[in-house]
C-alpha positions as a Markdown table, in Angstrom:
| # | Residue | x | y | z |
|---|---|---|---|---|
| 1 | Met | 26.2 | -7.5 | 92.6 |
| 2 | Lys | 27.0 | -9.0 | 88.7 |
| 3 | Pro | 29.2 | -12.4 | 88.8 |
| 4 | Lys | 32.7 | -11.5 | 86.8 |
| 5 | Phe | 34.8 | -14.9 | 85.6 |
| 6 | Thr | 38.2 | -14.7 | 86.5 |
| 7 | Ala | 41.3 | -15.4 | 84.6 |
| 8 | Leu | 41.1 | -19.0 | 86.1 |
| 9 | Ala | 37.6 | -19.5 | 85.7 |
| 10 | Leu | 37.2 | -18.4 | 82.5 |
| 11 | Gly | 40.4 | -20.9 | 81.6 |
| 12 | Met | 38.0 | -23.5 | 82.9 |
| 13 | Ala | 35.7 | -23.0 | 80.8 |
| 14 | Leu | 37.2 | -22.2 | 78.0 |
| 15 | Leu | 39.3 | -25.6 | 79.4 |
| 16 | Val | 42.8 | -24.9 | 78.5 |
| 17 | Pro | 44.9 | -23.4 | 80.9 |
| 18 | Ile | 44.8 | -19.1 | 79.7 |
| 19 | Gly | 47.6 | -18.8 | 77.0 |
| 20 | Ala | 47.7 | -22.2 | 76.0 |
| 21 | Pro | 46.4 | -22.4 | 72.3 |
| 22 | Thr | 42.4 | -22.0 | 72.4 |
| 23 | Pro | 40.5 | -25.5 | 71.5 |
| 24 | Ala | 39.2 | -25.9 | 67.6 |
| 25 | Val | 36.0 | -24.9 | 67.8 |
| 26 | Ala | 32.7 | -27.2 | 68.2 |
| 27 | Gly | 31.5 | -26.5 | 63.6 |
| 28 | Asp | 31.4 | -29.0 | 62.2 |
| 29 | Thr | 30.3 | -31.9 | 64.6 |
| 30 | Ala | 28.8 | -34.8 | 63.4 |
| 31 | His | 24.6 | -35.8 | 65.0 |
| 32 | Arg | 22.7 | -39.0 | 64.6 |
| 33 | Ser | 19.9 | -37.6 | 65.2 |
| 34 | Val | 18.1 | -34.8 | 64.6 |
| 35 | Val | 17.8 | -32.0 | 67.9 |
| 36 | Ser | 15.0 | -32.0 | 70.3 |
| 37 | Glu | 12.5 | -29.7 | 68.7 |
| 38 | Arg | 12.2 | -28.3 | 73.2 |
| 39 | Pro | 15.2 | -25.4 | 73.8 |
| 40 | Val | 17.4 | -25.4 | 77.1 |
| 41 | Arg | 15.5 | -23.1 | 79.1 |
| 42 | Trp | 19.7 | -21.6 | 80.3 |
| 43 | Thr | 20.3 | -19.2 | 77.2 |
| 44 | Pro | 20.6 | -15.7 | 77.4 |
| 45 | His | 18.5 | -12.7 | 75.6 |
| 46 | Val | 19.6 | -10.1 | 73.2 |
| 47 | Leu | 16.5 | -8.2 | 74.2 |
| 48 | Asp | 17.2 | -5.5 | 70.4 |
| 49 | Gly | 18.7 | -5.5 | 67.1 |
| 50 | Ala | 19.2 | -9.4 | 65.5 |
| 51 | Val | 22.1 | -12.4 | 65.9 |
| 52 | Lys | 24.1 | -12.0 | 63.0 |
| 53 | Asp | 26.7 | -15.4 | 64.8 |
| 54 | Ile | 27.2 | -17.4 | 66.6 |
| 55 | Val | 30.8 | -19.7 | 68.1 |
| 56 | Arg | 31.9 | -21.8 | 70.9 |
| 57 | Val | 34.8 | -22.1 | 71.6 |
| 58 | Gly | 35.2 | -24.4 | 75.4 |
| 59 | Asn | 32.8 | -24.5 | 77.1 |
| 60 | Val | 32.5 | -20.0 | 76.0 |
| 61 | Val | 30.1 | -19.3 | 73.4 |
| 62 | Ile | 30.5 | -15.9 | 72.2 |
| 63 | Val | 27.4 | -13.8 | 70.0 |
| 64 | Ala | 27.7 | -11.8 | 66.8 |
| 65 | Gly | 26.0 | -8.6 | 65.4 |
| 66 | Gly | 23.9 | -6.3 | 65.9 |
| 67 | Phe | 21.7 | -4.9 | 69.1 |
| 68 | Gly | 22.8 | -3.1 | 72.7 |
| 69 | Arg | 20.7 | -4.9 | 75.4 |
| 70 | Val | 21.0 | -8.5 | 77.1 |
| 71 | Ala | 19.5 | -10.7 | 79.5 |
| 72 | Glu | 20.5 | -13.4 | 81.8 |
| 73 | Ala | 17.9 | -16.2 | 81.5 |
| 74 | Asp | 15.7 | -15.5 | 84.3 |
| 75 | Arg | 15.1 | -12.2 | 82.8 |
| 76 | Asp | 16.3 | -11.2 | 86.6 |
| 77 | Arg | 19.5 | -8.2 | 85.3 |
| 78 | Thr | 19.3 | -7.3 | 82.0 |
| 79 | His | 22.9 | -5.8 | 81.1 |
| 80 | Glu | 25.0 | -3.4 | 77.6 |
| 81 | Leu | 26.0 | -5.3 | 76.2 |
| 82 | His | 26.9 | -3.7 | 72.2 |
| 83 | Asn | 27.0 | -6.7 | 68.8 |
| 84 | Ile | 28.9 | -9.2 | 70.7 |
| 85 | Phe | 28.5 | -11.0 | 74.1 |
| 86 | Ala | 29.5 | -14.2 | 75.8 |
| 87 | Phe | 28.6 | -17.2 | 78.5 |
| 88 | Glu | 29.1 | -19.3 | 79.5 |
| 89 | His | 28.3 | -23.4 | 77.9 |
| 90 | Gly | 25.5 | -25.2 | 79.2 |
| 91 | Thr | 24.7 | -22.0 | 82.7 |
| 92 | Gly | 24.5 | -19.0 | 80.8 |
| 93 | Arg | 26.6 | -16.9 | 82.5 |
| 94 | Ile | 26.5 | -14.1 | 80.6 |
| 95 | Ile | 31.0 | -14.1 | 80.7 |
| 96 | His | 31.5 | -9.8 | 82.3 |
| 97 | Asp | 35.1 | -10.1 | 81.6 |
| 98 | Phe | 34.5 | -10.1 | 78.1 |
| 99 | Thr | 33.0 | -6.7 | 76.7 |
| 100 | Pro | 34.7 | -5.3 | 73.8 |
| 101 | Arg | 33.7 | -2.0 | 72.8 |
| 102 | Val | 32.7 | -2.5 | 69.0 |
| 103 | Asn | 30.8 | 0.3 | 67.8 |
| 104 | Gly | 29.1 | -1.2 | 64.8 |
| 105 | Thr | 27.4 | -4.7 | 63.7 |
| 106 | Val | 29.9 | -7.6 | 64.1 |
| 107 | Asn | 28.6 | -10.6 | 61.1 |
| 108 | Ser | 31.5 | -12.8 | 61.7 |
| 109 | Val | 33.2 | -14.5 | 64.5 |
| 110 | Val | 35.4 | -17.2 | 64.4 |
| 111 | Pro | 38.0 | -18.4 | 66.7 |
| 112 | Gly | 41.7 | -17.7 | 67.2 |
| 113 | Pro | 44.9 | -18.7 | 68.5 |
| 114 | Asp | 45.6 | -18.7 | 72.4 |
| 115 | Gly | 42.7 | -17.5 | 74.0 |
| 116 | Thr | 40.8 | -15.7 | 70.9 |
| 117 | Val | 39.1 | -15.2 | 68.3 |
| 118 | Val | 39.0 | -12.8 | 65.7 |
| 119 | Ile | 35.3 | -11.2 | 64.1 |
| 120 | Gly | 34.5 | -9.4 | 60.6 |
| 121 | Gly | 31.9 | -6.5 | 59.9 |
| 122 | Glu | 30.4 | -3.5 | 60.4 |
| 123 | Phe | 32.8 | -1.7 | 62.8 |
| 124 | Arg | 35.1 | 1.3 | 62.7 |
| 125 | Ala | 36.0 | 0.9 | 66.1 |
| 126 | Val | 37.7 | -1.3 | 68.8 |
| 127 | Asn | 37.9 | 0.1 | 72.5 |
| 128 | Gly | 37.2 | 3.3 | 71.4 |
| 129 | Thr | 40.4 | 1.7 | 69.0 |
| 130 | Ala | 40.2 | 3.0 | 64.9 |
| 131 | Ala | 39.3 | -0.6 | 64.6 |
| 132 | Arg | 37.9 | -1.5 | 59.9 |
| 133 | Gly | 36.3 | -4.5 | 59.4 |
| 134 | Leu | 38.5 | -6.7 | 61.6 |
| 135 | Ala | 40.3 | -7.2 | 65.2 |
| 136 | Arg | 41.8 | -10.2 | 67.2 |
| 137 | Leu | 40.6 | -10.1 | 71.3 |
| 138 | Arg | 41.0 | -11.4 | 73.9 |
| 139 | Leu | 38.7 | -13.6 | 75.2 |
| 140 | Phe | 40.2 | -13.3 | 79.3 |
| 141 | Asp | 39.0 | -9.8 | 79.0 |
| 142 | Gly | 37.7 | -7.9 | 75.4 |
| 143 | Ser | 41.2 | -6.9 | 74.3 |
| 144 | Arg | 42.4 | -6.0 | 70.8 |
| 145 | Val | 45.5 | -8.0 | 70.4 |
| 146 | Ala | 47.7 | -5.5 | 69.1 |
| 147 | Ala | 50.6 | -7.6 | 67.4 |
| 148 | Phe | 46.9 | -7.9 | 64.5 |
| 149 | Thr | 46.4 | -4.6 | 63.3 |
| 150 | Thr | 45.5 | -5.1 | 59.9 |
| 151 | Thr | 42.6 | -3.5 | 59.0 |
| 152 | Val | 39.7 | -3.6 | 55.7 |
| 153 | Asp | 40.7 | -1.0 | 52.7 |
| 154 | Gly | 36.4 | 0.7 | 52.8 |
| 155 | Gly | 33.4 | -1.6 | 52.7 |
| 156 | Ala | 32.8 | -4.2 | 55.2 |
| 157 | Val | 33.6 | -7.9 | 56.1 |
| 158 | His | 30.7 | -10.1 | 56.3 |
| 159 | Arg | 31.7 | -14.0 | 56.7 |
| 160 | Leu | 35.7 | -15.3 | 58.6 |
| 161 | Ala | 36.6 | -18.8 | 57.7 |
| 162 | Thr | 39.9 | -20.7 | 59.5 |
| 163 | Asp | 42.1 | -23.3 | 59.9 |
| 164 | Gly | 43.2 | -22.1 | 62.9 |
| 165 | Ser | 46.6 | -21.2 | 60.8 |
| 166 | Arg | 45.4 | -19.3 | 57.9 |
| 167 | Leu | 41.9 | -16.4 | 58.1 |
| 168 | Tyr | 40.0 | -16.4 | 54.9 |
| 169 | Val | 37.6 | -12.9 | 54.9 |
| 170 | Gly | 34.9 | -12.4 | 52.8 |
| 171 | Gly | 33.7 | -9.3 | 51.6 |
| 172 | Ser | 33.1 | -5.5 | 50.2 |
| 173 | Phe | 36.8 | -4.6 | 50.1 |
| 174 | Arg | 38.8 | -3.2 | 48.0 |
| 175 | Gly | 41.9 | -4.3 | 50.3 |
| 176 | Ile | 43.8 | -5.1 | 52.8 |
| 177 | Gly | 46.1 | -3.5 | 55.5 |
| 178 | Gly | 46.4 | -1.8 | 52.0 |
| 179 | Thr | 47.3 | -4.3 | 49.7 |
| 180 | Ala | 45.5 | -5.1 | 46.9 |
| 181 | Arg | 42.4 | -7.8 | 47.6 |
| 182 | Pro | 38.7 | -7.6 | 46.6 |
| 183 | Ala | 36.5 | -8.6 | 48.5 |
| 184 | Ile | 38.1 | -12.2 | 49.4 |
| 185 | Ala | 41.9 | -12.8 | 50.8 |
| 186 | Arg | 43.5 | -15.0 | 53.3 |
| 187 | Leu | 45.0 | -14.1 | 56.6 |
| 188 | Asn | 47.7 | -14.9 | 59.5 |
| 189 | Thr | 45.3 | -15.3 | 61.9 |
| 190 | Val | 48.4 | -14.1 | 64.8 |
| 191 | Thr | 49.6 | -11.0 | 62.7 |
| 192 | Gly | 46.7 | -10.4 | 60.3 |
| 193 | Ala | 49.6 | -10.1 | 57.5 |
| 194 | Val | 48.1 | -10.7 | 53.8 |
| 195 | Asp | 49.4 | -14.1 | 52.2 |
| 196 | Pro | 50.5 | -13.8 | 49.3 |
| 197 | Arg | 50.4 | -16.8 | 47.9 |
| 198 | Phe | 46.4 | -16.7 | 47.3 |
| 199 | Ser | 45.1 | -13.4 | 45.4 |
| 200 | Pro | 41.7 | -14.6 | 43.4 |
| 201 | Val | 40.4 | -12.8 | 41.4 |
| 202 | Val | 37.3 | -12.2 | 41.6 |
| 203 | Ser | 35.1 | -9.9 | 38.6 |
| 204 | Glu | 32.3 | -8.6 | 36.5 |
| 205 | Glu | 29.6 | -8.3 | 39.5 |
| 206 | Arg | 26.2 | -8.9 | 38.6 |
| 207 | Arg | 24.6 | -6.5 | 40.7 |
| 208 | Gly | 25.0 | -3.7 | 44.0 |
| 209 | Gly | 29.2 | -3.7 | 43.2 |
| 210 | Leu | 31.6 | -6.8 | 43.9 |
| 211 | Arg | 31.1 | -9.0 | 47.1 |
| 212 | Val | 31.7 | -11.6 | 48.2 |
| 213 | Gln | 29.2 | -13.0 | 50.5 |
| 214 | Glu | 29.9 | -15.8 | 51.6 |
| 215 | Leu | 32.7 | -18.7 | 52.7 |
| 216 | Ala | 32.4 | -22.3 | 53.5 |
| 217 | Leu | 35.4 | -23.8 | 54.2 |
| 218 | Ser | 36.1 | -28.2 | 54.3 |
| 219 | Pro | 36.4 | -29.8 | 56.9 |
| 220 | Asp | 40.4 | -30.9 | 55.2 |
| 221 | Gly | 40.9 | -27.2 | 54.2 |
| 222 | Arg | 41.5 | -28.6 | 50.9 |
| 223 | Arg | 38.8 | -26.1 | 49.9 |
| 224 | Leu | 36.2 | -23.2 | 50.0 |
| 225 | Val | 32.7 | -21.9 | 48.5 |
| 226 | Ile | 32.6 | -19.0 | 48.3 |
| 227 | Asn | 30.0 | -16.9 | 47.2 |
| 228 | Gly | 28.9 | -13.6 | 45.6 |
| 229 | Thr | 28.3 | -10.8 | 42.9 |
| 230 | Phe | 30.5 | -12.1 | 40.6 |
| 231 | Thr | 30.3 | -13.8 | 38.0 |
| 232 | Lys | 34.0 | -14.6 | 36.6 |
| 233 | Val | 36.5 | -15.4 | 39.2 |
| 234 | Asn | 40.2 | -15.6 | 37.7 |
| 235 | Gly | 39.0 | -14.8 | 34.3 |
| 236 | Gln | 36.5 | -17.6 | 34.5 |
| 237 | Ser | 33.2 | -18.3 | 34.6 |
| 238 | Arg | 31.9 | -19.0 | 37.9 |
| 239 | Tyr | 28.4 | -16.7 | 38.5 |
| 240 | Gln | 27.9 | -16.4 | 42.0 |
| 241 | Ile | 29.4 | -19.2 | 43.4 |
| 242 | Ala | 32.7 | -20.9 | 43.7 |
| 243 | Met | 34.9 | -23.9 | 44.4 |
| 244 | Leu | 38.5 | -22.5 | 45.0 |
| 245 | Asp | 41.7 | -24.7 | 45.9 |
| 246 | Thr | 43.2 | -23.3 | 49.5 |
| 247 | Ala | 46.8 | -24.2 | 48.2 |
| 248 | Thr | 47.0 | -22.8 | 44.8 |
| 249 | Gly | 44.1 | -19.8 | 45.3 |
| 250 | Arg | 42.9 | -20.9 | 41.6 |
| 251 | Pro | 39.1 | -22.3 | 41.0 |
| 252 | Thr | 38.6 | -25.6 | 40.9 |
| 253 | Arg | 37.1 | -27.8 | 37.9 |
| 254 | Trp | 34.0 | -27.9 | 40.1 |
| 255 | Ser | 31.9 | -24.7 | 38.3 |
| 256 | Thr | 27.8 | -25.2 | 38.1 |
| 257 | Lys | 25.6 | -22.4 | 36.3 |
| 258 | Ala | 22.2 | -23.2 | 38.5 |
| 259 | Phe | 22.5 | -19.8 | 39.7 |
| 260 | Glu | 22.3 | -18.1 | 36.2 |
| 261 | Pro | 18.8 | -17.6 | 35.8 |
| 262 | Glu | 18.2 | -13.2 | 37.3 |
| 263 | Cys | 16.2 | -13.5 | 41.2 |
| 264 | Asp | 14.1 | -11.3 | 42.4 |
| 265 | Tyr | 16.4 | -9.0 | 43.7 |
| 266 | Ser | 14.7 | -6.1 | 45.0 |
| 267 | Ala | 17.3 | -4.5 | 47.6 |
| 268 | Met | 19.6 | -7.4 | 47.3 |
| 269 | His | 22.9 | -7.6 | 46.8 |
| 270 | Thr | 23.0 | -11.2 | 45.8 |
| 271 | Tyr | 19.9 | -13.4 | 47.1 |
| 272 | Met | 23.1 | -15.8 | 47.7 |
| 273 | Arg | 23.5 | -16.5 | 51.4 |
| 274 | Gln | 25.3 | -18.7 | 53.3 |
| 275 | Met | 27.0 | -22.3 | 52.9 |
| 276 | Asp | 27.9 | -25.4 | 55.0 |
| 277 | Phe | 29.7 | -28.1 | 54.5 |
| 278 | Ala | 29.2 | -31.7 | 55.0 |
| 279 | Pro | 31.1 | -33.1 | 59.6 |
| 280 | Asp | 32.9 | -35.2 | 56.0 |
| 281 | Gly | 33.3 | -33.3 | 53.2 |
| 282 | Ser | 31.1 | -35.2 | 50.9 |
| 283 | Tyr | 29.4 | -32.3 | 49.9 |
| 284 | Phe | 27.5 | -28.7 | 51.1 |
| 285 | Ala | 24.4 | -27.1 | 51.4 |
| 286 | Leu | 23.8 | -23.7 | 50.8 |
| 287 | Val | 21.2 | -20.8 | 50.4 |
| 288 | Thr | 19.3 | -18.3 | 48.8 |
| 289 | Ala | 17.3 | -15.3 | 49.8 |
| 290 | Gly | 15.1 | -12.9 | 47.1 |
| 291 | Gly | 12.6 | -10.7 | 46.7 |
| 292 | Pro | 9.0 | -10.4 | 46.6 |
| 293 | Gln | 8.0 | -11.9 | 44.0 |
| 294 | Thr | 8.2 | -15.9 | 42.3 |
| 295 | Lys | 11.4 | -16.9 | 39.4 |
| 296 | Pro | 12.5 | -19.3 | 38.3 |
| 297 | Gly | 16.1 | -20.2 | 39.4 |
| 298 | Leu | 16.7 | -21.2 | 42.4 |
| 299 | Cys | 15.8 | -19.0 | 44.7 |
| 300 | Lys | 14.3 | -18.4 | 48.1 |
| 301 | Ala | 15.7 | -22.6 | 48.5 |
| 302 | Val | 17.9 | -25.2 | 50.2 |
| 303 | Val | 20.4 | -26.8 | 48.1 |
| 304 | Arg | 23.2 | -29.9 | 47.9 |
| 305 | Phe | 26.7 | -30.2 | 46.2 |
| 306 | Glu | 28.9 | -33.0 | 45.5 |
| 307 | Asn | 32.3 | -31.6 | 47.0 |
| 308 | Asn | 33.6 | -33.4 | 43.5 |
| 309 | Asp | 36.1 | -32.3 | 41.0 |
| 310 | Thr | 32.9 | -31.8 | 38.2 |
| 311 | Ala | 31.7 | -28.5 | 36.1 |
| 312 | Asn | 28.3 | -27.6 | 35.0 |
| 313 | Ser | 27.5 | -29.6 | 38.5 |
| 314 | Thr | 23.7 | -30.2 | 38.8 |
| 315 | Pro | 22.4 | -29.8 | 41.8 |
| 316 | Thr | 21.9 | -33.0 | 44.5 |
| 317 | Trp | 18.7 | -32.1 | 45.1 |
| 318 | Ser | 17.0 | -28.0 | 46.5 |
| 319 | Asn | 14.0 | -27.8 | 48.8 |
| 320 | Lys | 12.1 | -24.4 | 47.6 |
| 321 | Thr | 9.9 | -22.7 | 50.3 |
| 322 | Gly | 7.6 | -20.6 | 47.4 |
| 323 | Gly | 8.3 | -17.8 | 47.6 |
| 324 | Asp | 10.0 | -17.0 | 51.0 |
| 325 | Ser | 14.0 | -15.9 | 51.5 |
| 326 | Leu | 16.2 | -18.9 | 53.4 |
| 327 | Tyr | 20.2 | -16.7 | 55.3 |
| 328 | Ser | 21.3 | -19.1 | 57.5 |
| 329 | Val | 22.7 | -23.0 | 57.1 |
| 330 | Glu | 23.7 | -25.8 | 59.2 |
| 331 | Val | 25.0 | -29.3 | 57.9 |
| 332 | Thr | 24.6 | -31.9 | 60.4 |
| 333 | Gly | 25.1 | -36.0 | 58.7 |
| 334 | Ala | 21.2 | -36.1 | 60.9 |
| 335 | Ala | 19.1 | -32.8 | 58.6 |
| 336 | Val | 20.0 | -30.3 | 56.9 |
| 337 | Tyr | 19.0 | -26.8 | 58.9 |
| 338 | Ala | 17.6 | -24.1 | 57.1 |
| 339 | Gly | 16.7 | -20.8 | 58.3 |
| 340 | Gly | 15.3 | -17.2 | 57.5 |
| 341 | His | 11.4 | -16.4 | 57.3 |
| 342 | Gln | 9.9 | -19.6 | 55.8 |
| 343 | Arg | 6.4 | -20.7 | 56.0 |
| 344 | Trp | 6.8 | -24.0 | 54.8 |
| 345 | Met | 9.1 | -26.0 | 53.1 |
| 346 | Asp | 8.5 | -28.4 | 49.8 |
| 347 | Asn | 7.2 | -25.8 | 48.0 |
| 348 | Glu | 8.4 | -26.2 | 44.7 |
| 349 | Gln | 5.1 | -25.2 | 43.0 |
| 350 | Gly | 4.3 | -22.6 | 45.9 |
| 351 | Ala | 3.4 | -19.1 | 44.4 |
| 352 | Leu | 3.7 | -17.1 | 48.2 |
| 353 | Asn | 0.8 | -19.7 | 48.8 |
| 354 | Pro | 0.5 | -23.8 | 49.7 |
| 355 | Gly | 1.9 | -25.4 | 46.9 |
| 356 | Pro | 1.1 | -29.0 | 46.4 |
| 357 | Gly | 3.1 | -31.4 | 48.6 |
| 358 | Ser | 4.1 | -28.3 | 50.8 |
| 359 | Val | 4.4 | -28.6 | 55.0 |
| 360 | Ala | 4.6 | -26.2 | 57.2 |
| 361 | Arg | 7.3 | -25.4 | 58.6 |
| 362 | Glu | 7.4 | -21.3 | 60.4 |
| 363 | Gly | 10.6 | -19.8 | 60.7 |
| 364 | Ile | 13.0 | -22.6 | 60.8 |
| 365 | Ala | 13.4 | -25.8 | 59.3 |
| 366 | Ala | 15.2 | -29.7 | 58.3 |
| 367 | Val | 15.7 | -31.0 | 55.5 |
| 368 | Asp | 16.8 | -34.9 | 55.0 |
| 369 | Pro | 20.4 | -34.5 | 53.2 |
| 370 | Arg | 19.9 | -37.8 | 51.3 |
| 371 | Thr | 16.4 | -37.1 | 49.8 |
| 372 | Gly | 16.1 | -32.7 | 50.5 |
| 373 | Arg | 12.6 | -33.4 | 51.5 |
| 374 | Ala | 11.7 | -32.2 | 54.8 |
| 375 | Leu | 11.9 | -33.7 | 57.9 |
| 376 | Ala | 8.8 | -34.4 | 60.6 |
| 377 | Trp | 11.2 | -31.6 | 62.5 |
| 378 | Asn | 8.8 | -28.0 | 63.7 |
| 379 | Pro | 9.4 | -26.6 | 66.3 |
| 380 | Gly | 9.0 | -23.2 | 64.5 |
| 381 | Arg | 9.7 | -19.5 | 65.5 |
| 382 | Ser | 8.5 | -15.9 | 65.3 |
| 383 | Arg | 10.0 | -15.5 | 61.9 |
| 384 | Gly | 10.8 | -11.7 | 61.5 |
| 385 | His | 13.4 | -11.0 | 59.2 |
| 386 | Gly | 14.3 | -14.3 | 59.3 |
| 387 | Val | 17.1 | -16.9 | 61.9 |
| 388 | Glu | 20.9 | -16.0 | 60.3 |
| 389 | Ala | 22.9 | -17.6 | 63.4 |
| 390 | Met | 22.9 | -21.7 | 63.3 |
| 391 | His | 25.7 | -23.0 | 65.2 |
| 392 | Ala | 26.2 | -26.6 | 65.8 |
| 393 | Thr | 28.2 | -28.4 | 68.7 |
| 394 | Pro | 28.0 | -31.5 | 70.2 |
| 395 | Glu | 25.5 | -31.8 | 72.2 |
| 396 | Gly | 22.8 | -29.8 | 70.6 |
| 397 | Leu | 22.3 | -26.6 | 67.8 |
| 398 | Tyr | 22.0 | -22.6 | 68.3 |
| 399 | Val | 20.2 | -20.2 | 67.0 |
| 400 | Gly | 20.3 | -16.6 | 66.7 |
| 401 | Ser | 17.3 | -14.0 | 65.6 |
| 402 | Asp | 15.6 | -11.1 | 64.9 |
| 403 | Thr | 12.5 | -12.9 | 67.1 |
| 404 | Glu | 11.8 | -14.4 | 70.6 |
| 405 | Arg | 9.8 | -16.6 | 70.1 |
| 406 | Leu | 10.8 | -20.5 | 69.8 |
| 407 | Ala | 8.9 | -23.4 | 69.9 |
| 408 | Gly | 6.5 | -21.5 | 71.5 |
| 409 | Glu | 8.7 | -20.0 | 74.1 |
| 410 | Tyr | 10.1 | -16.6 | 75.4 |
| 411 | His | 13.7 | -17.4 | 73.7 |
| 412 | Ala | 14.9 | -13.5 | 73.0 |
| 413 | Arg | 16.9 | -14.0 | 70.1 |
| 414 | Leu | 19.0 | -16.7 | 70.8 |
| 415 | Gly | 18.1 | -20.4 | 71.5 |
| 416 | Met | 19.9 | -23.8 | 71.9 |
| 417 | Phe | 18.4 | -27.4 | 70.5 |
| 418 | Pro | 20.1 | -29.9 | 72.4 |
| 419 | Ile | 20.2 | -33.4 | 70.3 |
| 420 | Gly | 17.0 | -35.3 | 71.4 |
């Protein structure tokens, strides 16, 4: 018999009574040390596809992506769970009451109010009802919140961010809920209503159509960094990255020319990938991808920028892989974790080979936030396409990917490194 979470049990997992406000997500988490190289043994296994995002709300962990089969940690039972599922942090018990039917890839998931989560992605329906790209779901039973009816007009959602009451949405859409908002918008988290006070205009895409690829919200909620294919925001030059003042929706003075050089795009829309602020908000880190060729500029690198109002900012440091893409980043203060399908770090002179001074780091790495050089942490993983999801909690670091070997052990597409 499948274990099921009752309303009381799920309320205990969230650490609040059902119906109370959802606890803050365990994000922007500061660690005093680097996590262990040995993952815990209690995480479930995702048996196909890829994990795109992970978020923990209370003691419930929600895993999103494009997949269809999930196994218990002991691999005794396999379940059909499509594109999103939840389990209990610390035990790995799959929460079978949370079984929304989402008919496409879920790229991003964030906590919502009153025991809910908001999902964004490439889907068209949830639980048999039309819901293009956006939906708010109850953790209690996976049902869709009827009050949140907003969907995107065309395209898809690539990343969500929230400060609790406001929801930021980035993607390739032309509008939301009938309101013109090309690629970026802010919504009321409860109702999904478009915020008329936040209307930055991204324009003049570099290639492949206009899109906001990634979002990063500062811990104090005052700054939102966006990246994508655009080269202007509100008519101001902002090559593929901009920092917005959330009070006005306008670009701050911060800018950089670091991403003006061409990268080898191959079939990609943009080489810009995930970003994350430090827990104290003083800086943010981002990672970049690229095609099979090596090019000048900040392709295939992890990069640190300070959170300030400096125009024409240059990176505090950068660390290149020497030819392999990075997709995800998580900053904990003790480390800047970078995931992708890299073979090396500290490889500025490499060209698909280990250059002078490089260090081997298979598919995942930790970088010193001060120096930008690779730390000794080196668990390794099967490279595949790469790590697209990382999420720090007070107890460690969750990692989601498209492969099965993590630190020399079987952890299919999902694992968690505890604090050492």
